[in-house]
mmCIF file of C-alpha atoms in Angstrom:
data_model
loop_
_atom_site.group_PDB
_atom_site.id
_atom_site.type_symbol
_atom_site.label_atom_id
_atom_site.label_comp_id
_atom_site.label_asym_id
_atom_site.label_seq_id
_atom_site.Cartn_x
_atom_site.Cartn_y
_atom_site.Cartn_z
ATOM 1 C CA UNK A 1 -51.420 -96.145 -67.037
ATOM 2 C CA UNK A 2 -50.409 -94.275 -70.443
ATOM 3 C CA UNK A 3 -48.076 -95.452 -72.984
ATOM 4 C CA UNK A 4 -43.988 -95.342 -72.411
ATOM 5 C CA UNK A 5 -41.398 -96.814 -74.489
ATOM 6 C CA UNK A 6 -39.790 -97.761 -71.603
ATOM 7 C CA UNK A 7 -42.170 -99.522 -69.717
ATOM 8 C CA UNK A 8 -43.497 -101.514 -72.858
ATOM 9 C CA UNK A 9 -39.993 -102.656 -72.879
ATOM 10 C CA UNK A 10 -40.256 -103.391 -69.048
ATOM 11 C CA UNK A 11 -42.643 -106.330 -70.111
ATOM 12 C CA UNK A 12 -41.123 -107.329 -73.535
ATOM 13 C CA UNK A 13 -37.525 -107.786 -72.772
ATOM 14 C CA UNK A 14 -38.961 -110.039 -69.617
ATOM 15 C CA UNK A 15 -41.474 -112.374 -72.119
ATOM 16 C CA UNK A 16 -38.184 -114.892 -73.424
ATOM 17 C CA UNK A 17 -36.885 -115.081 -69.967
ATOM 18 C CA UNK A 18 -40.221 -115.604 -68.122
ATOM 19 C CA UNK A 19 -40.673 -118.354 -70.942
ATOM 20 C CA UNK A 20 -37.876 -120.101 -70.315
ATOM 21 C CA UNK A 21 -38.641 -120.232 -66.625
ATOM 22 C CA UNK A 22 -41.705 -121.752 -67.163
ATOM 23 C CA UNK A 23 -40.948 -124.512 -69.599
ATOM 24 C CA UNK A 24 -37.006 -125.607 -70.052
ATOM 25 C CA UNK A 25 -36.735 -128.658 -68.950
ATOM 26 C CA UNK A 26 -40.186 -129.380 -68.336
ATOM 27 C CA UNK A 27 -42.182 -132.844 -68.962
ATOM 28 C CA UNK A 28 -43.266 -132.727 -72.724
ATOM 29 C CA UNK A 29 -47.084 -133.784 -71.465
ATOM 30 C CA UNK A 30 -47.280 -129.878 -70.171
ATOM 31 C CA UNK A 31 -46.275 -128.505 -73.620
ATOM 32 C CA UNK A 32 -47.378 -131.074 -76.451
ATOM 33 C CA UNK A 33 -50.834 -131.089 -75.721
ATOM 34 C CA UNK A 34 -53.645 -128.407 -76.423
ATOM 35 C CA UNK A 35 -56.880 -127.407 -74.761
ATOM 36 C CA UNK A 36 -59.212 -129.903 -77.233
ATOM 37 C CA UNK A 37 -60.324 -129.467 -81.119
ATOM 38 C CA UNK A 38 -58.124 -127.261 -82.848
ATOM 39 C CA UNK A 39 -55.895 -125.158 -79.880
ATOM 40 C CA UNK A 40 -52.988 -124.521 -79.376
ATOM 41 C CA UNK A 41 -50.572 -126.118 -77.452
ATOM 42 C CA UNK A 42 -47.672 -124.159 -75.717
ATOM 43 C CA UNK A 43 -45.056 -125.948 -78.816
ATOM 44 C CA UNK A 44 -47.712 -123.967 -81.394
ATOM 45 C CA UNK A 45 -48.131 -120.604 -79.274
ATOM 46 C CA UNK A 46 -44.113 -120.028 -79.252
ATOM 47 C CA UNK A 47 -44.017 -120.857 -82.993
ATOM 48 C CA UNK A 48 -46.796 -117.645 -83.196
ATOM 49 C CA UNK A 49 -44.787 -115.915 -81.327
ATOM 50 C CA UNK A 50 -41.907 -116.581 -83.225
ATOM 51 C CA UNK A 51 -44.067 -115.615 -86.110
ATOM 52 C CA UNK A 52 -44.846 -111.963 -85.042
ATOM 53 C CA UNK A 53 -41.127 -111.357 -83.803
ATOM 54 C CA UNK A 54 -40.811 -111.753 -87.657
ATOM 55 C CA UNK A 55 -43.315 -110.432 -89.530
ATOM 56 C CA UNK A 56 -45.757 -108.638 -87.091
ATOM 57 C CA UNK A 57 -44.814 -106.173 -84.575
ATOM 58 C CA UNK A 58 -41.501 -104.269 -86.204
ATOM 59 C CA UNK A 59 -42.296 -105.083 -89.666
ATOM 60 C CA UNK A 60 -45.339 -102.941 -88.775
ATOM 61 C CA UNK A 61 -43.621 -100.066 -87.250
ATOM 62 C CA UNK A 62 -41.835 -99.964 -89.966
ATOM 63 C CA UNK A 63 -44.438 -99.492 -92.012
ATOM 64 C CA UNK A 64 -45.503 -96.715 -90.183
ATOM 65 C CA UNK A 65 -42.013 -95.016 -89.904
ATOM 66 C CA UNK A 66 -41.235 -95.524 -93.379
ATOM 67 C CA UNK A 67 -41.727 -92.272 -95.937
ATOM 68 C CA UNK A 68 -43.916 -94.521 -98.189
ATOM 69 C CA UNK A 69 -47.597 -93.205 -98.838
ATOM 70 C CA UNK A 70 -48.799 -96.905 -99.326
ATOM 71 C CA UNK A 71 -49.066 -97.870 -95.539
ATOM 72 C CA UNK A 72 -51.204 -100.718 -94.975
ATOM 73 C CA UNK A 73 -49.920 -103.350 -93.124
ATOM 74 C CA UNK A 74 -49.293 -107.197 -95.118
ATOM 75 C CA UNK A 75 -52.128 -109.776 -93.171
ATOM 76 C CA UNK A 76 -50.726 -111.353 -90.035
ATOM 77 C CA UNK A 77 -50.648 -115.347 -90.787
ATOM 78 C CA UNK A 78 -52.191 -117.285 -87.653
ATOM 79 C CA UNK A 79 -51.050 -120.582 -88.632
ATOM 80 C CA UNK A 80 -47.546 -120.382 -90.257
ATOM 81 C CA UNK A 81 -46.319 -121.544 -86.632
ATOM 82 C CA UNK A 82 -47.788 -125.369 -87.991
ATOM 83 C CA UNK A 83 -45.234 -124.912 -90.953
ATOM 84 C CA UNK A 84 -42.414 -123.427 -89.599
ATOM 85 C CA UNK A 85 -41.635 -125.180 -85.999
ATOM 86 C CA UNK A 86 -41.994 -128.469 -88.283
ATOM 87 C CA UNK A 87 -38.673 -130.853 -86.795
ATOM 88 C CA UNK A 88 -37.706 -127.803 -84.148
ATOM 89 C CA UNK A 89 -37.916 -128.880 -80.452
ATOM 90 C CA UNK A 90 -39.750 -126.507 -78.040
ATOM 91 C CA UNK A 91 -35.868 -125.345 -76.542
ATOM 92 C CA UNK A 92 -34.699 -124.380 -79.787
ATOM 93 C CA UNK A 93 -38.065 -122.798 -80.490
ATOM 94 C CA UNK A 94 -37.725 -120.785 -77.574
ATOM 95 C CA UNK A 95 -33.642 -120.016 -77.963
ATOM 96 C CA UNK A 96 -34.397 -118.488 -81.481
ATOM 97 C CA UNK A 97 -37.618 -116.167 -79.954
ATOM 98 C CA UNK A 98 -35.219 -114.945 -77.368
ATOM 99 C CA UNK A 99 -32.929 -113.834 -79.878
ATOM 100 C CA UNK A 100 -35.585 -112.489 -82.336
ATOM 101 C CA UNK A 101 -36.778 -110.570 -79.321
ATOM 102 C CA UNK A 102 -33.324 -109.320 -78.301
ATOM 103 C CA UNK A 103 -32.746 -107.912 -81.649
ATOM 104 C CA UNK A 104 -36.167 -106.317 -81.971
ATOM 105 C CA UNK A 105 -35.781 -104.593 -78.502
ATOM 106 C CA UNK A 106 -32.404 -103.477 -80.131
ATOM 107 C CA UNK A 107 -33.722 -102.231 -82.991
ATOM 108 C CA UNK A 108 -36.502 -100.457 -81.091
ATOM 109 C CA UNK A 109 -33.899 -98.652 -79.319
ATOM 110 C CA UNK A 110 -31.464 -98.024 -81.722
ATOM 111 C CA UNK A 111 -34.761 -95.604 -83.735
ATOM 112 C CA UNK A 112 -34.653 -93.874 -80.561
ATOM 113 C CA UNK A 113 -38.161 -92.801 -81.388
ATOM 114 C CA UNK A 114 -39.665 -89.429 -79.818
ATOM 115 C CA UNK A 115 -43.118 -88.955 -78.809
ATOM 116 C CA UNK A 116 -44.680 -87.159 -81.839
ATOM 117 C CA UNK A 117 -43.775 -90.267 -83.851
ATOM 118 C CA UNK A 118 -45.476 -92.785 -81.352
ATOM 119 C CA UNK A 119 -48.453 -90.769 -82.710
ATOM 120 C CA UNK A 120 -47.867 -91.844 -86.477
ATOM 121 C CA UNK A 121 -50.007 -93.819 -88.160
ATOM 122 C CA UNK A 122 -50.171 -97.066 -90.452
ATOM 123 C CA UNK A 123 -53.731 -99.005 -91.587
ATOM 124 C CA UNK A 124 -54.731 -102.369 -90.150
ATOM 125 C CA UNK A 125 -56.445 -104.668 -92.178
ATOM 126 C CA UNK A 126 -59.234 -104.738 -90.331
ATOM 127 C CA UNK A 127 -59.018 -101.921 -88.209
ATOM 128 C CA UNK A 128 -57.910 -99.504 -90.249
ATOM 129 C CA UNK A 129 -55.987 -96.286 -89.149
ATOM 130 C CA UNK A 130 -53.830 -96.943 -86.113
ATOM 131 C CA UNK A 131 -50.972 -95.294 -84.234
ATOM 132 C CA UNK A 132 -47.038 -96.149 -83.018
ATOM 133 C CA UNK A 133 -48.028 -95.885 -79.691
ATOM 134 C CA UNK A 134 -51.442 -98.537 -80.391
ATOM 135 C CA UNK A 135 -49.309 -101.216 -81.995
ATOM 136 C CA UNK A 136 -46.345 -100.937 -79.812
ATOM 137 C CA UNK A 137 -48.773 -101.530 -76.500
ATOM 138 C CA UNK A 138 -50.907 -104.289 -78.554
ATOM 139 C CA UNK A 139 -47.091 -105.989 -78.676
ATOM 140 C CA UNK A 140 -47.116 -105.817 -74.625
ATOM 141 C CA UNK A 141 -50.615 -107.225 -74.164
ATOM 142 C CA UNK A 142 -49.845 -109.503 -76.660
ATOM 143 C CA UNK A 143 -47.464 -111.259 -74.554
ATOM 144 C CA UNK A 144 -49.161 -111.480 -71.294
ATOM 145 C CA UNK A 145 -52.557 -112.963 -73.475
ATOM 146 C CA UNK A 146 -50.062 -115.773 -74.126
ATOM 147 C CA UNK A 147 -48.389 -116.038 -71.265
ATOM 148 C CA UNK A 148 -51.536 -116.417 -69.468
ATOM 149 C CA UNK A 149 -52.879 -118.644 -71.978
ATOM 150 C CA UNK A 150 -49.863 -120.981 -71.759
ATOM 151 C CA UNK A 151 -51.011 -121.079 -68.403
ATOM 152 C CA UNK A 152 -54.414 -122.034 -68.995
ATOM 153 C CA UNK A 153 -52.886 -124.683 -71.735
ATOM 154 C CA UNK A 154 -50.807 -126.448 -68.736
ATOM 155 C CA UNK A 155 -53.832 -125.468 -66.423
ATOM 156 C CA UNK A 156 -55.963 -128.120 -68.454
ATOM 157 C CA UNK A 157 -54.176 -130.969 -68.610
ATOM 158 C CA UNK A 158 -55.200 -131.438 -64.824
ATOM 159 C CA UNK A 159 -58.501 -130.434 -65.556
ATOM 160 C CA UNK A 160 -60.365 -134.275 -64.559
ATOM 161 C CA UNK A 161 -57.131 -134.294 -61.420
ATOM 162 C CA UNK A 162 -58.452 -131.448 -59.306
ATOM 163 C CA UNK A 163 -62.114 -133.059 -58.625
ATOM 164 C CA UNK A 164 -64.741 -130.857 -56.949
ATOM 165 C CA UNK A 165 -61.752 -128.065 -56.969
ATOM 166 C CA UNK A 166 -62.579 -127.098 -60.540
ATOM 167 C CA UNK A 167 -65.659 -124.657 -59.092
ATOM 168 C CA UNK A 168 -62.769 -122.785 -57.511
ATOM 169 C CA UNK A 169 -60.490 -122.435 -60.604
ATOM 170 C CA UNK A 170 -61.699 -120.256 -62.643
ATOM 171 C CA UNK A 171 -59.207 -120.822 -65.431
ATOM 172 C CA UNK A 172 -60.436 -124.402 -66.361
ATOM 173 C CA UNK A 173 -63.605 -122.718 -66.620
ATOM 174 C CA UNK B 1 -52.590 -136.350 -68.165
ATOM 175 C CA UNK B 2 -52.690 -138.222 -64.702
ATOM 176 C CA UNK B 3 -51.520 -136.652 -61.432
ATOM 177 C CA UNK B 4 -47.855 -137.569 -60.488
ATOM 178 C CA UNK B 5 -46.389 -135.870 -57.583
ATOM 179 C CA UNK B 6 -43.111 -135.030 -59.444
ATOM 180 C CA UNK B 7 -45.313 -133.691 -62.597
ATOM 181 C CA UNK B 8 -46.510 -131.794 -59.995
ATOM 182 C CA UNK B 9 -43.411 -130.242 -58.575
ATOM 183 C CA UNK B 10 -42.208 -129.237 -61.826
ATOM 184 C CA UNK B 11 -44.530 -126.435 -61.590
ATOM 185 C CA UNK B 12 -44.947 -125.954 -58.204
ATOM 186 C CA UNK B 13 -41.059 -125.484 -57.983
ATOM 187 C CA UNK B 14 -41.160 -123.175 -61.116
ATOM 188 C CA UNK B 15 -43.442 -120.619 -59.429
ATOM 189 C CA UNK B 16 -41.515 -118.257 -57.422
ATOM 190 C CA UNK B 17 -38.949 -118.186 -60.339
ATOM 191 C CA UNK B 18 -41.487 -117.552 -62.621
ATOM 192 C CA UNK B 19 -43.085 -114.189 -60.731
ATOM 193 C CA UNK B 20 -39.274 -112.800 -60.162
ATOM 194 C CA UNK B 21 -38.852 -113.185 -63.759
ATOM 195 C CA UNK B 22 -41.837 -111.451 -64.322
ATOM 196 C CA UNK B 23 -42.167 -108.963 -61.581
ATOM 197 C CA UNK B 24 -38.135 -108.089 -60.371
ATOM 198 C CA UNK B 25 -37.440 -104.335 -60.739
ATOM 199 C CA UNK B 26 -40.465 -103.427 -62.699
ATOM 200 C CA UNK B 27 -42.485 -100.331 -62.592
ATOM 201 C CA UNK B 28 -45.112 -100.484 -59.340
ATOM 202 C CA UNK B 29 -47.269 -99.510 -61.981
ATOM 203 C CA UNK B 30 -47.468 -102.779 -63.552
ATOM 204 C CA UNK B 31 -47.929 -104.237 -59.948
ATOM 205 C CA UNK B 32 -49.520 -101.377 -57.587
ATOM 206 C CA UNK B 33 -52.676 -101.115 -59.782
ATOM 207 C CA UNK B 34 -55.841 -103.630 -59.551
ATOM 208 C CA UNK B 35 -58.516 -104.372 -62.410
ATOM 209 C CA UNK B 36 -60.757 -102.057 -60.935
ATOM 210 C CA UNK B 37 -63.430 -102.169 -57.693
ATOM 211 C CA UNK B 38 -62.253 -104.809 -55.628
ATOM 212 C CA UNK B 39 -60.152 -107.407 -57.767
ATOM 213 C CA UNK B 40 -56.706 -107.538 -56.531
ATOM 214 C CA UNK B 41 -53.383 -105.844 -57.812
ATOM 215 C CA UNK B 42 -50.379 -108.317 -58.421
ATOM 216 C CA UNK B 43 -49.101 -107.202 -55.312
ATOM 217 C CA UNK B 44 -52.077 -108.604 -53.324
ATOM 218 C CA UNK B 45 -52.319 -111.662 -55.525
ATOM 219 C CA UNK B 46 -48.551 -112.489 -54.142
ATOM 220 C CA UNK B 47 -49.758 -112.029 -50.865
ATOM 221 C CA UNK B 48 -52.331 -114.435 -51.548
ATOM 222 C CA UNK B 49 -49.698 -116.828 -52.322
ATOM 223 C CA UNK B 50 -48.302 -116.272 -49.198
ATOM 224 C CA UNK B 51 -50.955 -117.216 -46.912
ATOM 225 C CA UNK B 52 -51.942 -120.098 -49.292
ATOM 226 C CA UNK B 53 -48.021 -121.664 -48.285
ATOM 227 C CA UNK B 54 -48.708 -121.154 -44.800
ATOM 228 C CA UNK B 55 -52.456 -122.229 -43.971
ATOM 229 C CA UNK B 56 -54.133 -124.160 -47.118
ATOM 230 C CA UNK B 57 -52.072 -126.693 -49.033
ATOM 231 C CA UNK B 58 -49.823 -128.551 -47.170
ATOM 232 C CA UNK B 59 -51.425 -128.048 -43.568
ATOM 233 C CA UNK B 60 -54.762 -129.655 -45.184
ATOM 234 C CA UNK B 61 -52.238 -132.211 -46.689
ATOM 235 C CA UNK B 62 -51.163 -133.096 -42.947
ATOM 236 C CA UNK B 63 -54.924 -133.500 -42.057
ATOM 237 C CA UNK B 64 -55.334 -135.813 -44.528
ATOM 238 C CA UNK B 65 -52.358 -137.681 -43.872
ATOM 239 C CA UNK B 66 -52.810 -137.571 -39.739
ATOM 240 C CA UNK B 67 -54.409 -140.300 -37.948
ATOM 241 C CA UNK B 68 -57.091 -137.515 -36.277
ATOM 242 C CA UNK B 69 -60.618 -138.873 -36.974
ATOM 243 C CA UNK B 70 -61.657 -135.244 -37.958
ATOM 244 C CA UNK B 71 -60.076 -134.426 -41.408
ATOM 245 C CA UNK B 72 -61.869 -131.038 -41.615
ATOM 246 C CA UNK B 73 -59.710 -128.705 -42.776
ATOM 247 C CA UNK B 74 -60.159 -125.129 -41.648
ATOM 248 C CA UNK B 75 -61.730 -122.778 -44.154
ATOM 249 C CA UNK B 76 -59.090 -120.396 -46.096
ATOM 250 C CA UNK B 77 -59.111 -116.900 -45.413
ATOM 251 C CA UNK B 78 -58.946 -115.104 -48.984
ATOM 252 C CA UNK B 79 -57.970 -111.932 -47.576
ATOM 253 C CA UNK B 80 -55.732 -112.042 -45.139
ATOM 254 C CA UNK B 81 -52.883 -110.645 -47.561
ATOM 255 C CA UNK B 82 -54.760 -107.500 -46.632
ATOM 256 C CA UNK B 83 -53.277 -107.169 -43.254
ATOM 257 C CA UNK B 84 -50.570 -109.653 -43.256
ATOM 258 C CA UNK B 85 -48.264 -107.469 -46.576
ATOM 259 C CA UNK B 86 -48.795 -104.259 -44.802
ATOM 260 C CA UNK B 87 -45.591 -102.441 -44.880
ATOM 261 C CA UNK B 88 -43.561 -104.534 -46.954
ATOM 262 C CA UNK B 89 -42.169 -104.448 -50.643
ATOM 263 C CA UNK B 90 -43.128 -106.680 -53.390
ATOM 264 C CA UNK B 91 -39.427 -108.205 -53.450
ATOM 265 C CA UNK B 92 -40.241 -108.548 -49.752
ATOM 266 C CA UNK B 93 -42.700 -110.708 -50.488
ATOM 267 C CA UNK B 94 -41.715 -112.378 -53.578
ATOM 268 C CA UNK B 95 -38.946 -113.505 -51.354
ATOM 269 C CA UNK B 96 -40.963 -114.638 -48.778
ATOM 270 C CA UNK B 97 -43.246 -116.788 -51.045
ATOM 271 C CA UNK B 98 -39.985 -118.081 -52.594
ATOM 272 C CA UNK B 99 -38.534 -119.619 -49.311
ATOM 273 C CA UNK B 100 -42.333 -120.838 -47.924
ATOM 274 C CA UNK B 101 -42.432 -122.835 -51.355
ATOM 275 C CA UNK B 102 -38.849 -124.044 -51.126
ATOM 276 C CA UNK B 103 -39.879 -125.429 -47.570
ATOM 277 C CA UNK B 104 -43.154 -126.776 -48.410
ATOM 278 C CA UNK B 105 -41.494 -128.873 -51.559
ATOM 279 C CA UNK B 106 -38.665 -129.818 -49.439
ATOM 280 C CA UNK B 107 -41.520 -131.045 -46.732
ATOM 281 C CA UNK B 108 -43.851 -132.952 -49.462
ATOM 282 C CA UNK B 109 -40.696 -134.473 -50.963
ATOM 283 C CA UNK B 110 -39.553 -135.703 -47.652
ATOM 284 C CA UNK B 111 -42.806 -137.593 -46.664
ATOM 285 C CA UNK B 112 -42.403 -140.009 -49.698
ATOM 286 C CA UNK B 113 -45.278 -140.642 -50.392
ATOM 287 C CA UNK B 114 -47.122 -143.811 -51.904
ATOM 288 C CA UNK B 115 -49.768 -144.294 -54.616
ATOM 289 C CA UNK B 116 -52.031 -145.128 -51.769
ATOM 290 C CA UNK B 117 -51.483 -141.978 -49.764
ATOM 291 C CA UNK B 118 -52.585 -140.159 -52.452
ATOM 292 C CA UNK B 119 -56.053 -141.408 -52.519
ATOM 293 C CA UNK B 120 -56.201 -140.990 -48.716
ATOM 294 C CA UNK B 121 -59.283 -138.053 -47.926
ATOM 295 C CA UNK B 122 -59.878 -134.851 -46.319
ATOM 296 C CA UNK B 123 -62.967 -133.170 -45.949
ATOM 297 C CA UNK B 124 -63.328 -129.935 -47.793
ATOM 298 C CA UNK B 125 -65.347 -126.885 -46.103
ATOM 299 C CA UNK B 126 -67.461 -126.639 -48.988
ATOM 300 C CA UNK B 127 -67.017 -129.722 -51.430
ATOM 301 C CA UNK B 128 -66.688 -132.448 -48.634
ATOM 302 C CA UNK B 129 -64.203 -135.321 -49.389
ATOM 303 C CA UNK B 130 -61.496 -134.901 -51.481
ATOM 304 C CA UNK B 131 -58.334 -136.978 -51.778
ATOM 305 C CA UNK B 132 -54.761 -135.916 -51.465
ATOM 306 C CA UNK B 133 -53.936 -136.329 -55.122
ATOM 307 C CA UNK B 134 -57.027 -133.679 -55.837
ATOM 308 C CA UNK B 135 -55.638 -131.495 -53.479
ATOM 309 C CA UNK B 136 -51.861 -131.407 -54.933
ATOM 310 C CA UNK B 137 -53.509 -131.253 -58.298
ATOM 311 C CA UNK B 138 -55.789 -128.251 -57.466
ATOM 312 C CA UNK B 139 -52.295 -126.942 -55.622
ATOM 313 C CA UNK B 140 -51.071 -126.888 -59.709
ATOM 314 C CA UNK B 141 -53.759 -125.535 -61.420
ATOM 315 C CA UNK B 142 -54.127 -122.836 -58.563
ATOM 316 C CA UNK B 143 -50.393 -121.925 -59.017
ATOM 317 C CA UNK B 144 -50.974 -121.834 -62.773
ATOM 318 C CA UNK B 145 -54.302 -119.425 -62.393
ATOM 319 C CA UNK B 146 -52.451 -117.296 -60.309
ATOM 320 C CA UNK B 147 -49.713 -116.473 -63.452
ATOM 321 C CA UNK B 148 -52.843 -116.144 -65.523
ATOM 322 C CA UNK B 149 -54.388 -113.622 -63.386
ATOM 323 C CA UNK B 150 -51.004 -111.468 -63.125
ATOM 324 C CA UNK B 151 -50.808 -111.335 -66.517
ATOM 325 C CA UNK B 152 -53.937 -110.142 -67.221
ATOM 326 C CA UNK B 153 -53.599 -107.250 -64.063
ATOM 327 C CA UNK B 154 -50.755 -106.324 -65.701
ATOM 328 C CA UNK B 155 -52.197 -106.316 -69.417
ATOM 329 C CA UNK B 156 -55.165 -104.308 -68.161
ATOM 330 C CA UNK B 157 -53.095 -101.338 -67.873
ATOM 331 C CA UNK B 158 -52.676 -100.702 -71.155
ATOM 332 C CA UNK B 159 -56.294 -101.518 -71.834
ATOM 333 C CA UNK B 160 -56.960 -97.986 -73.187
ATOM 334 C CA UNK B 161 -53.426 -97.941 -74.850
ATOM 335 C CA UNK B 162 -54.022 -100.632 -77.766
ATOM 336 C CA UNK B 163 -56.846 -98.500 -79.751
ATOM 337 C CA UNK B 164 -58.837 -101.261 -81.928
ATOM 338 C CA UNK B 165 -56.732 -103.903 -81.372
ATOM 339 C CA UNK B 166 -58.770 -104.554 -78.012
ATOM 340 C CA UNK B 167 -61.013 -106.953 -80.491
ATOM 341 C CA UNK B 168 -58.132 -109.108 -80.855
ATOM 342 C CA UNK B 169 -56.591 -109.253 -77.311
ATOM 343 C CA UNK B 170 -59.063 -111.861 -75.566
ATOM 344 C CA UNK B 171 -57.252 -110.984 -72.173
ATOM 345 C CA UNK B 172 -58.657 -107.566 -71.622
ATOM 346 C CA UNK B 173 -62.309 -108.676 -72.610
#
């Protein structure tokens, strides 16, 4: 499957809604607690996510699009989610990344961006040199690696309930 | 976190919202294509959801709770989605697994069922005995592997599309 503006938004638009479905209203023992040691439960992975609406993903095309020579990308922070989300319950955490997301999407649009652009470049950190097109589908996997890990998360906390069961489920594995 | 039935229903009644969030009116591409070989597409995994409603969990919940002296339950057939989607749509489906789950909570909910009941046993084809709370448990976590895995079919499709970034995006390792 090759790269589309269209059908990256396919999956991006759906991430707050399929969110919400999963988790509003749901007992807190799903979402407050993490996989062991120091992961993430689903309250910390829509804080991250919150994070990148922010400072990741169009801040970075940005970058790219922008006429500056200096392109290099500012470090992602991994942990601001522990600061920020501080005193925020998980519906208001996920109310504000729907509307971060809904004015991204909107913004994304509104560049109406053609093909030869998706092929500009900006520099990674670590990677280096990498195009429109790269970052805009490493938003779309982005998502589904957390939606499937909030899965996982919620997965685990019936990890000693399934018994024998847990040599058929791979993802307590 | 200890099984309790209505912990339990929270997701199981989430599921079929959660998939038509994820999966109404998008590109077959996102849901026609598999991981390669023989791994299944999300439109197969759905199907597989289907059969699960109708043959595994809550007929092997009635052999446990029956007063038969055999409480073997029949083995599950893992690929009967195979023949059993032919010819019909993914909204087909996604509405069929939607009303099968709505009838198999409405079912569970209607046997009111004890503390005791739960511990009651079935014999598994491969495992042996189990009790009725690891089998509503393993119901969960199956449910919750099953969003994992979709995500990850559909993340897979971009695999060649995110350039360097595949080092950061554990799903598509």
């Amino acid at each position: 499957m090759y790269f589309t503006l269209e059908k990256s938004i396919e999956i991006l638009e759906r991430t707050p809604r399929v969110l919400n479905t999963m988790l509003q209203n749901i007992s807190a023992e799903w979402t407050s607690n993490n996989e062991g040691g120091e992961t993430w439960s689903v309250y910390d992975i829509i804080g991250h996510l919150i994070h990148g609406e922010k400072t990741d993903w169009i801040p970075r095309a940005e970058i790219i699009l922008s006429e500056n020579t200096n392109q290099k990308f500012e470090p992602f922070n991994r942990f601001a989610q522990f600061e920020e989300s501080k005193g925020k319950s998980l519906a208001q955490l996920s109310y504000e990344f729907k509307i971060l997301r809904e004015n991204n999407i909107r913004h994304l649009r509104s560049r109406q961006l053609t093909d030869k652009q998706m092929e500009l470049k900006g520099v990674h950190p670590a990677f280096g040199e990498v195009t429109l097109a790269q970052l805009l589908s490493a938003w779309v996997v982005h998502d589904l690696n957390h939606i499937a890990q909030i899965s996982r998360v919620m997965a685990k906390q019936y990890q000693a309930e399934v018994g024998p069961w847990i040599a058929y489920l791979k993802i307590l594995q």
